[in-house]
Amino acid sequence: MDGGFVRAALTDAYQVTMAYGHWKHGRAEEKSAFEVTFRTGPFGGPFAVFAGSEDFLEFVGKFAFNDDDLAFLMKSYPEMELGFFDWLRNVDTSKVVIRSVKEGTVVFPMEPLVTVEGPLAVVQLLETALLNLTNFASLVCTNALRHRIVAGPSATLVEFGLRRAQGPDGAMTASFYSYAGGVDATSNVLASELYGIPLRGTHSHSYVQSYSGAVSTPIKT
C-alpha cells in the first residue's frame, strides 16, 4: 500500500538533525526505548482500533538509505561531517526490538501501543514512519468499527471514499483499513483487485439524468 514512498527518507527533517546530534556526541548507539500512545480517542469516543503494525514491521525490515537519499541529505546539510553520512549508509535495524499490541486490538488513551527499543539514533529515525503508518490506519479502522456498531451486524456497509480521499495512497489505505474495521465491501476497483475486498457499486446522478429530461418529467400543479 505504500506507492513506493515508504522508505527511510520518509521522515521529518528534525529526525535527521537529531540523529546527527546523537552521532556527533557519541550517543548514536546508546540503548533507548520509545513508546507510542494517543491522548484522546478519535471522533470524541473513548477508544480506538490499533492498525498498521504490519506495514510498519515491513518498513523496519527493509530500512536503509539509498544512494539518492544520501546524496540529497549531503546537499541539504553541507555542514554535517561526512562520517555521519557513512554511518547513515550502514545503519540497519538488526538491534531494534519491537513490541506491539495485536493488530485490530481495541485500545485506550495513554495505553502503550508500540514499544521500540534499540540504538538511540536508529530508533529516532523510525519514529515518523511508525506514526505515519499507524495513525491514519487506526483512524480509518476505528471509524469503520464505529459505523458497524451503530449499523449492527446484519447491515451491509460499503466504503465509497475513493474520489474524496487524500490522494491515491490515502484512498488505498482507507479502503484496506475500512474493510479491516468492519465494512463489507468497497467501490475501489484497484483495492478490490489487490486486497481481495468484495467489490460493490451503485450508479451516479448523471446516469439517471442521462435517461430523463424536462419533457418526460410530470409537472405537478
PDB file of N, CA and C in Angstrom, residues 22-56:
ATOM      1  N   HIS A  22      23.038  13.113  17.984  1.00  0.00           N
ATOM      2  CA  HIS A  22      23.404  11.924  18.765  1.00  0.00           C
ATOM      3  C   HIS A  22      24.729  11.342  18.269  1.00  0.00           C
ATOM      4  N   TRP A  23      24.874  11.245  16.955  1.00  0.00           N
ATOM      5  CA  TRP A  23      26.114  10.703  16.379  1.00  0.00           C
ATOM      6  C   TRP A  23      27.298  11.591  16.735  1.00  0.00           C
ATOM      7  N   LYS A  24      27.126  12.889  16.610  1.00  0.00           N
ATOM      8  CA  LYS A  24      28.201  13.851  16.872  1.00  0.00           C
ATOM      9  C   LYS A  24      28.707  13.750  18.307  1.00  0.00           C
ATOM     10  N   HIS A  25      27.820  13.455  19.238  1.00  0.00           N
ATOM     11  CA  HIS A  25      28.191  13.390  20.647  1.00  0.00           C
ATOM     12  C   HIS A  25      28.407  11.962  21.131  1.00  0.00           C
ATOM     13  N   GLY A  26      28.565  11.037  20.196  1.00  0.00           N
ATOM     14  CA  GLY A  26      28.878   9.660  20.562  1.00  0.00           C
ATOM     15  C   GLY A  26      27.743   8.914  21.225  1.00  0.00           C
ATOM     16  N   ARG A  27      26.508   9.321  20.965  1.00  0.00           N
ATOM     17  CA  ARG A  27      25.353   8.716  21.623  1.00  0.00           C
ATOM     18  C   ARG A  27      24.487   7.895  20.668  1.00  0.00           C
ATOM     19  N   ALA A  28      24.902   7.757  19.432  1.00  0.00           N
ATOM     20  CA  ALA A  28      24.058   7.110  18.422  1.00  0.00           C
ATOM     21  C   ALA A  28      23.691   5.677  18.778  1.00  0.00           C
ATOM     22  N   GLU A  29      24.607   4.987  19.456  1.00  0.00           N
ATOM     23  CA  GLU A  29      24.381   3.576  19.760  1.00  0.00           C
ATOM     24  C   GLU A  29      23.869   3.340  21.178  1.00  0.00           C
ATOM     25  N   GLU A  30      23.597   4.405  21.918  1.00  0.00           N
ATOM     26  CA  GLU A  30      23.073   4.227  23.271  1.00  0.00           C
ATOM     27  C   GLU A  30      21.710   3.533  23.226  1.00  0.00           C
ATOM     28  N   LYS A  31      21.489   2.626  24.169  1.00  0.00           N
ATOM     29  CA  LYS A  31      20.227   1.896  24.211  1.00  0.00           C
ATOM     30  C   LYS A  31      19.097   2.836  24.608  1.00  0.00           C
ATOM     31  N   SER A  32      17.983   2.747  23.905  1.00  0.00           N
ATOM     32  CA  SER A  32      16.853   3.626  24.191  1.00  0.00           C
ATOM     33  C   SER A  32      15.548   2.884  23.941  1.00  0.00           C
ATOM     34  N   ALA A  33      14.460   3.472  24.412  1.00  0.00           N
ATOM     35  CA  ALA A  33      13.132   2.893  24.199  1.00  0.00           C
ATOM     36  C   ALA A  33      12.121   4.014  23.997  1.00  0.00           C
ATOM     37  N   PHE A  34      11.284   3.874  22.990  1.00  0.00           N
ATOM     38  CA  PHE A  34      10.219   4.830  22.693  1.00  0.00           C
ATOM     39  C   PHE A  34       8.877   4.100  22.747  1.00  0.00           C
ATOM     40  N   GLU A  35       7.853   4.781  23.234  1.00  0.00           N
ATOM     41  CA  GLU A  35       6.510   4.209  23.273  1.00  0.00           C
ATOM     42  C   GLU A  35       5.542   5.055  22.447  1.00  0.00           C
ATOM     43  N   VAL A  36       4.613   4.381  21.804  1.00  0.00           N
ATOM     44  CA  VAL A  36       3.556   5.056  21.050  1.00  0.00           C
ATOM     45  C   VAL A  36       2.270   5.015  21.868  1.00  0.00           C
ATOM     46  N   THR A  37       1.677   6.183  22.097  1.00  0.00           N
ATOM     47  CA  THR A  37       0.383   6.283  22.770  1.00  0.00           C
ATOM     48  C   THR A  37      -0.459   7.334  22.040  1.00  0.00           C
ATOM     49  N   PHE A  38      -1.706   7.486  22.453  1.00  0.00           N
ATOM     50  CA  PHE A  38      -2.513   8.619  21.988  1.00  0.00           C
ATOM     51  C   PHE A  38      -3.233   9.209  23.192  1.00  0.00           C
ATOM     52  N   ARG A  39      -3.513  10.514  23.117  1.00  0.00           N
ATOM     53  CA  ARG A  39      -4.044  11.228  24.280  1.00  0.00           C
ATOM     54  C   ARG A  39      -5.558  11.113  24.420  1.00  0.00           C
ATOM     55  N   THR A  40      -6.273  11.228  23.317  1.00  0.00           N
ATOM     56  CA  THR A  40      -7.740  11.163  23.350  1.00  0.00           C
ATOM     57  C   THR A  40      -8.241  10.292  22.205  1.00  0.00           C
ATOM     58  N   GLY A  41      -9.380   9.669  22.400  1.00  0.00           N
ATOM     59  CA  GLY A  41      -9.949   8.823  21.362  1.00  0.00           C
ATOM     60  C   GLY A  41     -10.475   9.638  20.197  1.00  0.00           C
ATOM     61  N   PRO A  42     -10.409   9.098  18.985  1.00  0.00           N
ATOM     62  CA  PRO A  42     -10.904   9.833  17.810  1.00  0.00           C
ATOM     63  C   PRO A  42     -12.423   9.935  17.794  1.00  0.00           C
ATOM     64  N   PHE A  43     -12.942  10.951  17.120  1.00  0.00           N
ATOM     65  CA  PHE A  43     -14.379  11.162  16.935  1.00  0.00           C
ATOM     66  C   PHE A  43     -15.116  11.357  18.259  1.00  0.00           C
ATOM     67  N   GLY A  44     -14.384  11.799  19.286  1.00  0.00           N
ATOM     68  CA  GLY A  44     -14.998  12.029  20.581  1.00  0.00           C
ATOM     69  C   GLY A  44     -15.319  10.760  21.343  1.00  0.00           C
ATOM     70  N   GLY A  45     -14.841   9.632  20.864  1.00  0.00           N
ATOM     71  CA  GLY A  45     -15.128   8.357  21.506  1.00  0.00           C
ATOM     72  C   GLY A  45     -14.074   7.969  22.526  1.00  0.00           C
ATOM     73  N   PRO A  46     -14.311   6.901  23.274  1.00  0.00           N
ATOM     74  CA  PRO A  46     -13.379   6.501  24.330  1.00  0.00           C
ATOM     75  C   PRO A  46     -12.284   5.543  23.883  1.00  0.00           C
ATOM     76  N   PHE A  47     -12.335   5.062  22.652  1.00  0.00           N
ATOM     77  CA  PHE A  47     -11.405   4.013  22.236  1.00  0.00           C
ATOM     78  C   PHE A  47     -10.935   4.232  20.801  1.00  0.00           C
ATOM     79  N   ALA A  48      -9.961   3.421  20.410  1.00  0.00           N
ATOM     80  CA  ALA A  48      -9.509   3.355  19.018  1.00  0.00           C
ATOM     81  C   ALA A  48      -9.215   1.901  18.694  1.00  0.00           C
ATOM     82  N   VAL A  49      -9.108   1.607  17.416  1.00  0.00           N
ATOM     83  CA  VAL A  49      -8.697   0.277  16.962  1.00  0.00           C
ATOM     84  C   VAL A  49      -7.295   0.413  16.392  1.00  0.00           C
ATOM     85  N   PHE A  50      -6.354  -0.304  16.978  1.00  0.00           N
ATOM     86  CA  PHE A  50      -4.962  -0.185  16.534  1.00  0.00           C
ATOM     87  C   PHE A  50      -4.763  -0.934  15.224  1.00  0.00           C
ATOM     88  N   ALA A  51      -4.137  -0.263  14.254  1.00  0.00           N
ATOM     89  CA  ALA A  51      -3.902  -0.865  12.936  1.00  0.00           C
ATOM     90  C   ALA A  51      -2.640  -0.279  12.314  1.00  0.00           C
ATOM     91  N   GLY A  52      -2.118  -0.968  11.318  1.00  0.00           N
ATOM     92  CA  GLY A  52      -0.935  -0.503  10.595  1.00  0.00           C
ATOM     93  C   GLY A  52       0.364  -1.137  11.030  1.00  0.00           C
ATOM     94  N   SER A  53       0.313  -2.029  12.006  1.00  0.00           N
ATOM     95  CA  SER A  53       1.555  -2.600  12.537  1.00  0.00           C
ATOM     96  C   SER A  53       2.288  -3.446  11.501  1.00  0.00           C
ATOM     97  N   GLU A  54       1.560  -4.156  10.663  1.00  0.00           N
ATOM     98  CA  GLU A  54       2.217  -4.990   9.651  1.00  0.00           C
ATOM     99  C   GLU A  54       2.967  -4.128   8.641  1.00  0.00           C
ATOM    100  N   ASP A  55       2.385  -2.995   8.273  1.00  0.00           N
ATOM    101  CA  ASP A  55       3.066  -2.085   7.350  1.00  0.00           C
ATOM    102  C   ASP A  55       4.349  -1.545   7.977  1.00  0.00           C
ATOM    103  N   PHE A  56       4.286  -1.218   9.259  1.00  0.00           N
ATOM    104  CA  PHE A  56       5.469  -0.683   9.929  1.00  0.00           C
ATOM    105  C   PHE A  56       6.559  -1.743  10.049  1.00  0.00           C
TER     106      PHE A  56
END
